[in-house]
PDB file of C-alpha atoms in Angstrom:
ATOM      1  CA  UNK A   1      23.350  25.274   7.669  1.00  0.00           C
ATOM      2  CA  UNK A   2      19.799  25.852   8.677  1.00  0.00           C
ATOM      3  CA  UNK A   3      18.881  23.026   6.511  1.00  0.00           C
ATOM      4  CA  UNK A   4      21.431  20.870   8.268  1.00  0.00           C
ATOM      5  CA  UNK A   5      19.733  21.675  11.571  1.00  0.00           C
ATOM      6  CA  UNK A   6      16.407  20.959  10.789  1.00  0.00           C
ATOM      7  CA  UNK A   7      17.026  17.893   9.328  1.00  0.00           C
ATOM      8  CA  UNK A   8      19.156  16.663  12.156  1.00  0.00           C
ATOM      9  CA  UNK A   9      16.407  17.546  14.713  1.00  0.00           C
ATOM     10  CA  UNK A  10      13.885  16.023  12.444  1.00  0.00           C
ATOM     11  CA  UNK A  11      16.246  12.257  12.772  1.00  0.00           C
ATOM     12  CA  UNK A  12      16.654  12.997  16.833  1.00  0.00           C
ATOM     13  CA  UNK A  13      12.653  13.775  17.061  1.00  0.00           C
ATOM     14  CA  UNK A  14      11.661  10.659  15.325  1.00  0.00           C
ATOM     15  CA  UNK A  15      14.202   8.052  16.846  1.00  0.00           C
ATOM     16  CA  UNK A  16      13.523   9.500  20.608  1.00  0.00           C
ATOM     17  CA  UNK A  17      10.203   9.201  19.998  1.00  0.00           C
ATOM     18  CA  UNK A  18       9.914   5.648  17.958  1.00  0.00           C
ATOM     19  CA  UNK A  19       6.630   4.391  18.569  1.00  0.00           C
ATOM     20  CA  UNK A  20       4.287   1.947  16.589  1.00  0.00           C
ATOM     21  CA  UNK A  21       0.710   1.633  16.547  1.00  0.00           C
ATOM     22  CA  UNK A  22      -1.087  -1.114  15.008  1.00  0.00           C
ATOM     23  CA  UNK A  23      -4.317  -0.338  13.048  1.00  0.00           C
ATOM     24  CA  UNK A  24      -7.275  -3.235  13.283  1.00  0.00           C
ATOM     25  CA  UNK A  25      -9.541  -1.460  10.667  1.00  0.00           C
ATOM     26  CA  UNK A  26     -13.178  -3.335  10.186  1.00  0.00           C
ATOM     27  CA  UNK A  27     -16.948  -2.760   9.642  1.00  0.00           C
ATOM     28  CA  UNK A  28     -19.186  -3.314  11.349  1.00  0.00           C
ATOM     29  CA  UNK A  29     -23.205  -2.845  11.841  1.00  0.00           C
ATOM     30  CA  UNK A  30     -23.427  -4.028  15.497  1.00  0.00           C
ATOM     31  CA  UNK A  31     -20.519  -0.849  17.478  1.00  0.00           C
ATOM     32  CA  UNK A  32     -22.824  -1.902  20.537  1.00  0.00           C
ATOM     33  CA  UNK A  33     -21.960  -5.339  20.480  1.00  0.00           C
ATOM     34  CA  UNK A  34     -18.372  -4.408  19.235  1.00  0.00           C
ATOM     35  CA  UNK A  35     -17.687  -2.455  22.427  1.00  0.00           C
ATOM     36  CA  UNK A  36     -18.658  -5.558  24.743  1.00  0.00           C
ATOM     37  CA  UNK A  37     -16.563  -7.914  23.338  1.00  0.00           C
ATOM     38  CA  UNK A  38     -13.790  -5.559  23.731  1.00  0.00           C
ATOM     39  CA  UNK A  39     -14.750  -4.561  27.003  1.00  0.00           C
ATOM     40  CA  UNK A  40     -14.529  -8.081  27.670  1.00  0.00           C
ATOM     41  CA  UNK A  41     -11.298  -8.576  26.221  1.00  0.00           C
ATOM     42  CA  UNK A  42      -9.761  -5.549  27.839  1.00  0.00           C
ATOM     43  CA  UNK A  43     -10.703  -6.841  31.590  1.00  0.00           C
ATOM     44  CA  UNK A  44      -8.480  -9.810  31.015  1.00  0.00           C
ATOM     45  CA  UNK A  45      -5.184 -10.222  32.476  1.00  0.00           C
ATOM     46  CA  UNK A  46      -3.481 -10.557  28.853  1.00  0.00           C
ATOM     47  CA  UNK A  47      -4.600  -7.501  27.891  1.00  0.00           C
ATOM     48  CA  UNK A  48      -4.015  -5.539  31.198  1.00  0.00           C
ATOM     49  CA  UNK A  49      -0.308  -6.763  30.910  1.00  0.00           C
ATOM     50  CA  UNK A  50      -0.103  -4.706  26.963  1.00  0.00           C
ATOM     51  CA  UNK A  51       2.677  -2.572  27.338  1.00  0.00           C
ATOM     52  CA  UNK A  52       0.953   0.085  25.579  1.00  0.00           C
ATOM     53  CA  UNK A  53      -2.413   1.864  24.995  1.00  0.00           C
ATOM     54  CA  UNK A  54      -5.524   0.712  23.633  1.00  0.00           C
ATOM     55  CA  UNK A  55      -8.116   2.150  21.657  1.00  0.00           C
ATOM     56  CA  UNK A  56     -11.324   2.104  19.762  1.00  0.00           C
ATOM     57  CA  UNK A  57     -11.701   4.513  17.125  1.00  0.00           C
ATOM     58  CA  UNK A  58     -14.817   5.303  14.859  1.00  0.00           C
ATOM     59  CA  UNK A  59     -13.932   6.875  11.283  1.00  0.00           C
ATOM     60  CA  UNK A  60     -16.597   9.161  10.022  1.00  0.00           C
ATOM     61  CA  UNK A  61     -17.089  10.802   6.119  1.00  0.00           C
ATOM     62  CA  UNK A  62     -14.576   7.942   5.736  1.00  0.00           C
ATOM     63  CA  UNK A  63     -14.156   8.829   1.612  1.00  0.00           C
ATOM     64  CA  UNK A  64     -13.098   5.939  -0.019  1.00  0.00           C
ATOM     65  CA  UNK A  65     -12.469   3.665   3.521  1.00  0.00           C
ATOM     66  CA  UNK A  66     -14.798   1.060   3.753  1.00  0.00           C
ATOM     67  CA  UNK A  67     -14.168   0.526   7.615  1.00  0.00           C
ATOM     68  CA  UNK A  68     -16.366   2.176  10.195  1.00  0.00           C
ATOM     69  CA  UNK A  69     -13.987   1.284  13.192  1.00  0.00           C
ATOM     70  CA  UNK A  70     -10.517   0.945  14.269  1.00  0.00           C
ATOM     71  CA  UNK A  71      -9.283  -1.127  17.479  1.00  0.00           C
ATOM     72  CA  UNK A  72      -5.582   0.346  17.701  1.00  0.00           C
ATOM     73  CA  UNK A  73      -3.040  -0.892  20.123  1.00  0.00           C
ATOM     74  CA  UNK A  74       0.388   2.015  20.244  1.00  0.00           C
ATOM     75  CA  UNK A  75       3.571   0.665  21.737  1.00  0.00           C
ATOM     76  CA  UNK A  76       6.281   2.223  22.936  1.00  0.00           C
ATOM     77  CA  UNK A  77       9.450   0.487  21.515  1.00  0.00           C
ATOM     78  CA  UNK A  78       9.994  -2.727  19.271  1.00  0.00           C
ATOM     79  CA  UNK A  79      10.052  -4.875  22.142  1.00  0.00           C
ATOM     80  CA  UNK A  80       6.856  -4.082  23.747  1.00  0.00           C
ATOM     81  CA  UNK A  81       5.078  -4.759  20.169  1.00  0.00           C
ATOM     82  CA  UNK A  82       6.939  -8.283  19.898  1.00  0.00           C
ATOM     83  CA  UNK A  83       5.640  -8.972  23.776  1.00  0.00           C
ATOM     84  CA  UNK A  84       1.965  -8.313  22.237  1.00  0.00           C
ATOM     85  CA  UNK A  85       1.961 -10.448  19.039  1.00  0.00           C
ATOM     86  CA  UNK A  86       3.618 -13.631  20.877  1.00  0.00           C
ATOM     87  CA  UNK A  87       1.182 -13.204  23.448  1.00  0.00           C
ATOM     88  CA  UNK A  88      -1.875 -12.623  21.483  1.00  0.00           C
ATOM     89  CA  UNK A  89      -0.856 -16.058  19.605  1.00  0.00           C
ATOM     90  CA  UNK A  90       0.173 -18.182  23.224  1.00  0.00           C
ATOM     91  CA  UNK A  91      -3.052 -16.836  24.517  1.00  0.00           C
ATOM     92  CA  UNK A  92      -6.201 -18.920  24.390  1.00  0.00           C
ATOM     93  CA  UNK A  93      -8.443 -16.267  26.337  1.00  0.00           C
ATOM     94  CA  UNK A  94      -7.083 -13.497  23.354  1.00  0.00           C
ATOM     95  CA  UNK A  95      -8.281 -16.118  20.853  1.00  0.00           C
ATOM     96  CA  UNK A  96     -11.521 -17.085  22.453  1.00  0.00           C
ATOM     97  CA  UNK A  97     -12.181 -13.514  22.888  1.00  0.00           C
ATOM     98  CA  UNK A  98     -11.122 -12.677  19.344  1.00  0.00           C
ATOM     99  CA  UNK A  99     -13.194 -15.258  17.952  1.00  0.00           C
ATOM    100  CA  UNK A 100     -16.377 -13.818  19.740  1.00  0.00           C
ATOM    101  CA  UNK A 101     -15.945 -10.466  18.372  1.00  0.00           C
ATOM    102  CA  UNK A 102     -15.002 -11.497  14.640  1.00  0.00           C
ATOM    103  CA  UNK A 103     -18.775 -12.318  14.815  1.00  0.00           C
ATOM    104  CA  UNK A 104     -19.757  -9.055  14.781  1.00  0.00           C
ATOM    105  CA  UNK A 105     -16.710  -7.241  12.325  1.00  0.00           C
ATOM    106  CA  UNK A 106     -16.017  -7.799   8.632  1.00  0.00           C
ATOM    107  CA  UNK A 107     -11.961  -7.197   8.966  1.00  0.00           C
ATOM    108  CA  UNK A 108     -10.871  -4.460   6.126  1.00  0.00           C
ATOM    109  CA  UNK A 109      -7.115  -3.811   7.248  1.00  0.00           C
ATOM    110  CA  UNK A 110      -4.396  -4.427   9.594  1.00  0.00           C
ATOM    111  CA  UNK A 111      -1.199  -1.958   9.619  1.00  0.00           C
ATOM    112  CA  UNK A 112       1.510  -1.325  11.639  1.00  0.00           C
ATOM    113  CA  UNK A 113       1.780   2.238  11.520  1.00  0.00           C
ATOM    114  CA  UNK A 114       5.019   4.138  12.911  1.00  0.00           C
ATOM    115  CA  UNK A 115       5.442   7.724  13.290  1.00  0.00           C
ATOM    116  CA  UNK A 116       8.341   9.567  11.026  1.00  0.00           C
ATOM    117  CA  UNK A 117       8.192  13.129  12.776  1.00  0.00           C
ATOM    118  CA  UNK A 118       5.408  14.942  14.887  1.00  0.00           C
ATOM    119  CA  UNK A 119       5.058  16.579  17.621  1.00  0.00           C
ATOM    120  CA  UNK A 120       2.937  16.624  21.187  1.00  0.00           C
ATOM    121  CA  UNK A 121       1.277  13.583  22.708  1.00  0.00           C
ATOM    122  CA  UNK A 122      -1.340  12.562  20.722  1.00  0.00           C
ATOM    123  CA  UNK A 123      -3.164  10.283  22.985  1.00  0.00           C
ATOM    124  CA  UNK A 124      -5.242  12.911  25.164  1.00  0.00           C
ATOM    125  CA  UNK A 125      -6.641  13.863  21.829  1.00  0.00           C
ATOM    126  CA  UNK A 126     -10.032  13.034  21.098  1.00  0.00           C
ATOM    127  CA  UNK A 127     -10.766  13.733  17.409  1.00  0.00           C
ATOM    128  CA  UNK A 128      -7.927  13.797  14.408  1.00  0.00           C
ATOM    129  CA  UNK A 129      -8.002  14.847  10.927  1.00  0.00           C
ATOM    130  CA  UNK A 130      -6.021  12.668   9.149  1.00  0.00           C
ATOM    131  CA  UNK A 131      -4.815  12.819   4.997  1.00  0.00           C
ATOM    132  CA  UNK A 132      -3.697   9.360   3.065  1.00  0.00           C
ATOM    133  CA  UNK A 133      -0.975  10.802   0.509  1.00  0.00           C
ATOM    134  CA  UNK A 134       1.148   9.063  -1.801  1.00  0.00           C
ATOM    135  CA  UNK A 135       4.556  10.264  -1.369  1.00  0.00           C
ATOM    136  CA  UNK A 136       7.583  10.585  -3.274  1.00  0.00           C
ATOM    137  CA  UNK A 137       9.889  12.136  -1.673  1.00  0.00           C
ATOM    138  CA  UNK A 138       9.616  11.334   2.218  1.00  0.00           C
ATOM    139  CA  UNK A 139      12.212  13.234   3.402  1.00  0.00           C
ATOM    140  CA  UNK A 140      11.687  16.498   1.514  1.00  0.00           C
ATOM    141  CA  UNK A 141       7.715  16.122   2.371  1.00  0.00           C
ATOM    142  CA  UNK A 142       8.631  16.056   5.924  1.00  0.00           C
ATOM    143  CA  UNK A 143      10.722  19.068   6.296  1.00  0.00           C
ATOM    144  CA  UNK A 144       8.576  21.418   4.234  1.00  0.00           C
ATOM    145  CA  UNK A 145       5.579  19.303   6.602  1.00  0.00           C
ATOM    146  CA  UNK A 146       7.305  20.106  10.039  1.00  0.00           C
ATOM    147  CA  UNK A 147       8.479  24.164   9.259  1.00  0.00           C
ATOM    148  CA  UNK A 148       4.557  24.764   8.411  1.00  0.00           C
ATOM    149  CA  UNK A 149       2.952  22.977  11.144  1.00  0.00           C
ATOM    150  CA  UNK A 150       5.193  24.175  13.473  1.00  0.00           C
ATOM    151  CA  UNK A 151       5.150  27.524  12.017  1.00  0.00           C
ATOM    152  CA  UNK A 152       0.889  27.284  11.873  1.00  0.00           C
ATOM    153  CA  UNK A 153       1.078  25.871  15.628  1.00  0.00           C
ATOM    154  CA  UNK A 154       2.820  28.674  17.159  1.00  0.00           C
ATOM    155  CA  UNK A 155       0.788  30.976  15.127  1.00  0.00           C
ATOM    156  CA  UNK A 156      -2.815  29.961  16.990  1.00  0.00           C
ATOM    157  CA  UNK A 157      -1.177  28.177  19.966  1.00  0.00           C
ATOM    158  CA  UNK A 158      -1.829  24.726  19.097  1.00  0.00           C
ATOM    159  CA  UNK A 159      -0.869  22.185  21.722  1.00  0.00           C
ATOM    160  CA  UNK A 160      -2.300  18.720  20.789  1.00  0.00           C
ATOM    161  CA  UNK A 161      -0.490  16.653  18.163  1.00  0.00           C
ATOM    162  CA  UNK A 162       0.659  16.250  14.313  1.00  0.00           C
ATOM    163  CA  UNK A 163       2.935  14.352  12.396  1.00  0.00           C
ATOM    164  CA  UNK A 164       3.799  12.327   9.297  1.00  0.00           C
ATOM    165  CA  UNK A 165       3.299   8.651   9.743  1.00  0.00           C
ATOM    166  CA  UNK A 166       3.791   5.553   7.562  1.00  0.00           C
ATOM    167  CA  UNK A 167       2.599   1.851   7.306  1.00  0.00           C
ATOM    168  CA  UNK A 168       5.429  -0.838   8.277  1.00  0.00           C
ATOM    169  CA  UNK A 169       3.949  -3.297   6.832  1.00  0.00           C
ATOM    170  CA  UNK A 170       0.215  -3.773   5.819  1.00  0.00           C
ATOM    171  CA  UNK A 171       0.438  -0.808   3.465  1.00  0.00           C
ATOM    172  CA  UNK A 172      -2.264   0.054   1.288  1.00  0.00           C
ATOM    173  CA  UNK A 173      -1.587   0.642  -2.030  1.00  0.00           C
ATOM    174  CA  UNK A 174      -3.634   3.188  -2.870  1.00  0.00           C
ATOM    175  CA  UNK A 175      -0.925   5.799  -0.216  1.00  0.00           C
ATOM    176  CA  UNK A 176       2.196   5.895   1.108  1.00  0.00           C
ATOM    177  CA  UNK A 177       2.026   7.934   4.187  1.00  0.00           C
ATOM    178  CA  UNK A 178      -0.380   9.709   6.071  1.00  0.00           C
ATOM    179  CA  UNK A 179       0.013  13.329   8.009  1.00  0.00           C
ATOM    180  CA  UNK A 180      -2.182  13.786  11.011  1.00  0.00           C
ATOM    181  CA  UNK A 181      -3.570  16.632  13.384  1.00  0.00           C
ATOM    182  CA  UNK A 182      -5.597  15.908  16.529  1.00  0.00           C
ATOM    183  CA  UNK A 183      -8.254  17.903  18.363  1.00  0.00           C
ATOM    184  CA  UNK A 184     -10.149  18.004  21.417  1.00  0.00           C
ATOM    185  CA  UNK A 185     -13.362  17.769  20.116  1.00  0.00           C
ATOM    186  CA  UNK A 186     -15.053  17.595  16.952  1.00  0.00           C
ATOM    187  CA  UNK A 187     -15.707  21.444  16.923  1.00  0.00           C
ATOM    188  CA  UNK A 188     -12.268  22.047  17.994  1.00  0.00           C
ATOM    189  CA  UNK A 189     -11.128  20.180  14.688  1.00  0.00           C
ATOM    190  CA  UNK A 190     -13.473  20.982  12.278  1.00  0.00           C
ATOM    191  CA  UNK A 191     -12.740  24.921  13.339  1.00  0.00           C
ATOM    192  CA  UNK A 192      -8.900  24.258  13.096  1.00  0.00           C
ATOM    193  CA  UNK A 193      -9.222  22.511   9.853  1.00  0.00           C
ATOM    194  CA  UNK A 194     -10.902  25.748   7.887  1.00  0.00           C
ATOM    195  CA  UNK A 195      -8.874  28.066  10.087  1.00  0.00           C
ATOM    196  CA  UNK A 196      -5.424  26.320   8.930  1.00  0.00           C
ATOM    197  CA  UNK A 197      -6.735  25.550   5.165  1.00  0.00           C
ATOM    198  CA  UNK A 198      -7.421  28.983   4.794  1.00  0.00           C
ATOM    199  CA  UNK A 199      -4.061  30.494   6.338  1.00  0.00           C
ATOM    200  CA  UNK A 200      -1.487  31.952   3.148  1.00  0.00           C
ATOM    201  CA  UNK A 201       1.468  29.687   5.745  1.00  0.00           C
ATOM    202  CA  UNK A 202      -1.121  26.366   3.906  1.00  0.00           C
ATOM    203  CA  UNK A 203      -0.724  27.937   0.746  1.00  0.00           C
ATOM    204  CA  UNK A 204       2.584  28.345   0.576  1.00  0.00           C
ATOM    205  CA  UNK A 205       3.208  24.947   1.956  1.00  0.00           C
ATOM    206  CA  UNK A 206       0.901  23.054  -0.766  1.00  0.00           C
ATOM    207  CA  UNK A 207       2.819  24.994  -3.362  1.00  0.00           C
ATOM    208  CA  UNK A 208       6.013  23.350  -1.926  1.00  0.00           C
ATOM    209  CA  UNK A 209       4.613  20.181  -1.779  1.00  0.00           C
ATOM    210  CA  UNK A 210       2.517  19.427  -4.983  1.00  0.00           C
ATOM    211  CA  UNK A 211       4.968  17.735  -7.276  1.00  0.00           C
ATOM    212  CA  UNK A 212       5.802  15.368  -4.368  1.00  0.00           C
ATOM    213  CA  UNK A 213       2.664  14.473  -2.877  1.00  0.00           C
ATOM    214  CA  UNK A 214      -1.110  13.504  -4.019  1.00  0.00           C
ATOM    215  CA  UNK A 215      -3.797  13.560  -1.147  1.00  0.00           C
ATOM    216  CA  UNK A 216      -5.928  10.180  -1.967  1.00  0.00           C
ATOM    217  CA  UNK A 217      -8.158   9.989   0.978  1.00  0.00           C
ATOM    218  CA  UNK A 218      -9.052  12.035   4.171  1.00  0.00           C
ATOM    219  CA  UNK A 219     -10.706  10.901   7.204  1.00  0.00           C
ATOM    220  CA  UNK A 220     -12.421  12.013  10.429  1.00  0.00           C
ATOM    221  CA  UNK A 221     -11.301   9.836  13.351  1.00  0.00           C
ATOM    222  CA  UNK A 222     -12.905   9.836  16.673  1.00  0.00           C
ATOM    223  CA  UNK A 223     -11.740   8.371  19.871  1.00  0.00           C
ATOM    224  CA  UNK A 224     -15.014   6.293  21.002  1.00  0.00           C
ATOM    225  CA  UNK A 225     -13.208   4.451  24.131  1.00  0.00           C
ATOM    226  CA  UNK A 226      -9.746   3.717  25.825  1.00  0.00           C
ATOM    227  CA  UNK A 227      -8.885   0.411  27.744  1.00  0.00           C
TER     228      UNK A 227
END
């Protein structure tokens, strides 16, 4: 019955909450000259009529990821995200603007992320940890994911967010999904990250997991800016 439970909160949680983020990922060697064009681009009245947030994000000890930046726009329902892409294509000051910075960026990846389950609002959060998996079993992954976080949260009194997300479309074939847990600062989550690796709750919940999941990449994500 428990089971039951869980797994109905787990559906409620994620459809209340359906969001979608898309990811811009790209290199670059010029971030100075990044963050102008963007600054541009963010003063215009397309972009101040986004129905969403909007971000830039620098990966560092990226692993395999050959993108040093991320410019990521999070919506809060399907029709918001439809509002953005017809607009972004009607709109010649989004192209002109687009076209100036793609002078500075060598695209890697575009995804449309969407969240399956987390919890807390991730956007105050500054810094996340976040694990590229290959997953096959989703649904079993997630419950064993949300009764340890949970569990691990209450334990130190973690308020910002973490969750289990996937790619819509854009997905990268090297994973399937990707968990997450934001952070403050990059103190904050470089403490939490030993403290929680080294807590027997983690070691009972990668004993659960390790038949159904491989971890094939982990990042450091910082938020640089918000528009």
């Amino acid at each position: 019955m428990k089971k039951i439970i869980l797994l109905f909160t787990l559906f409620i949680s994620s459809y209340s909450y359906s969001q979608y983020c898309a990811f811009f990922d790209f290199k670059t060697d010029e971030p100075e000259m990044v963050v102008s064009s963007l600054n541009g681009m963010m003063q215009t009245e397309w972009a101040k009529n986004i129905e969403g947030t909007k971000s830039l994000f620098a990966y560092q000890f990226n692993g395999t990821n050959e993108a040093t930046h991320s410019v990521q726009f999070c919506f809060p329902n399907e029709s918001a995200f439809a509002s953005f892409f017809a607009t972004w294509n009607a709109s010649s000051v989004a192209q002109v603007f687009g076209e100036k910075l793609n002078k500075y960026i060598e695209p890697v990846n575009q995804a449309l992320n969407t969240p399956i389950w987390f919890r807390n609002d991730w956007t105050p959060d500054q810094v996340f940890f976040i694990y590229q998996m290959d997953v096959s079993d989703p649904s079993a992954y997630v419950k064993e994911y949300a009764e340890f976080t949970q569990a691990w949260a209450a334990k130190y009194g973690i308020t910002n967010s973490y969750g289990v997300g996937f790619p819509i479309s854009g997905k990268n074939s090297e994973f399937s999904h990707f968990a997450w847990v934001g952070a403050p600062d990059t103190e904050t989550a470089l403490s939490r990250t030993k403290q929680m690796q080294s807590d027997p709750l983690f070691t009972k919940f990668v004993s659960k997991v390790s038949k159904i999941r491989k971890v094939v990449n982990t990042t450091m994500m910082v938020r640089i800016m918000d528009f």
